[in-house]
C-alpha positions as semicolon CSV with decimal commas, in nm:
position;residue;x (nm);y (nm);z (nm)
1;X;-4,605;5,678;-3,029
2;X;-4,430;5,951;-2,829
3;X;-4,416;6,316;-2,923
4;X;-4,089;6,444;-3,064
5;X;-4,029;6,671;-2,768
6;X;-4,081;6,386;-2,519
7;X;-3,849;6,159;-2,718
8;X;-3,573;6,422;-2,714
9;X;-3,608;6,484;-2,339
10;X;-3,622;6,110;-2,268
11;X;-3,305;6,046;-2,468
12;X;-3,121;6,306;-2,261
13;X;-3,251;6,148;-1,941
14;X;-3,126;5,809;-2,062
15;X;-2,776;5,954;-2,101
16;X;-2,749;6,044;-1,731
17;X;-2,652;5,693;-1,606
18;X;-2,383;5,660;-1,874
19;X;-2,236;6,001;-1,792
20;X;-2,243;5,934;-1,418
21;X;-2,088;5,589;-1,468
22;X;-1,805;5,731;-1,678
23;X;-1,736;5,993;-1,411
24;X;-1,740;5,734;-1,132
25;X;-1,486;5,525;-1,322
26;X;-1,255;5,829;-1,339
27;X;-1,255;5,886;-0,961
28;X;-0,949;5,660;-0,893
29;X;-0,750;5,848;-1,159
30;X;-0,849;6,181;-1,007
31;X;-0,744;6,066;-0,661
32;X;-0,407;5,937;-0,781
33;X;-0,325;6,257;-0,976
34;X;-0,496;6,552;-0,807
35;X;-0,546;6,881;-0,988
36;X;-0,282;7,142;-0,901
37;X;-0,430;7,433;-0,710
38;X;-0,313;7,673;-0,981
39;X;-0,534;7,493;-1,236
40;X;-0,856;7,481;-1,033
41;X;-0,994;7,802;-1,186
42;X;-0,932;7,674;-1,540
43;X;-1,105;7,343;-1,458
44;X;-1,401;7,523;-1,299
45;X;-1,432;7,756;-1,597
46;X;-1,419;7,457;-1,830
47;X;-1,695;7,280;-1,636
48;X;-1,920;7,586;-1,642
49;X;-1,857;7,639;-2,013
50;X;-1,930;7,273;-2,089
51;X;-2,250;7,284;-1,883
52;X;-2,372;7,599;-2,059
53;X;-2,288;7,456;-2,402
54;X;-2,469;7,134;-2,314
55;X;-2,779;7,317;-2,197
56;X;-2,776;7,532;-2,511
57;X;-2,743;7,220;-2,727
58;X;-3,038;7,055;-2,551
59;X;-3,253;7,365;-2,590
60;X;-3,160;7,388;-2,959
61;X;-3,239;7,021;-3,017
62;X;-3,577;7,056;-2,845
63;X;-3,650;7,365;-3,058
64;X;-3,555;7,178;-3,374
65;X;-3,770;6,881;-3,275
66;X;-4,073;7,105;-3,226
67;X;-4,047;7,304;-3,547
68;X;-3,881;7,080;-3,804
69;X;-3,763;6,734;-3,876
70;X;-3,418;6,602;-3,800
71;X;-3,292;6,603;-4,159
72;X;-3,072;6,911;-4,113
73;X;-2,958;6,793;-3,771
74;X;-2,860;6,453;-3,910
75;X;-2,657;6,619;-4,187
76;X;-2,489;6,838;-3,924
77;X;-2,409;6,534;-3,708
78;X;-2,266;6,347;-4,007
79;X;-2,041;6,640;-4,101
80;X;-1,919;6,697;-3,744
81;X;-1,863;6,324;-3,698
82;X;-1,666;6,300;-4,020
83;X;-1,452;6,600;-3,922
84;X;-1,392;6,445;-3,579
85;X;-1,283;6,113;-3,732
86;X;-1,052;6,280;-3,985
87;X;-0,888;6,530;-3,748
88;X;-0,946;6,356;-3,414
């Protein structure tokens, strides 16, 4: 009974505990093998790029949920998933 936009936002909110949990589990590995100081810029740039791509993906998904159904998005996800399984 929820609107599409609310369902999309809620699904992203539900992902936060899983993402935080995965990061917390990686803390011991990070402590045991620290990042070399020469690589800090590359890691920071990667984090910013990933954050911007994630925000853009969320905005796009919300836009799609407002204006259309998820048929095209589901086809896209299936193709990307298949490519990831084949080449991953």
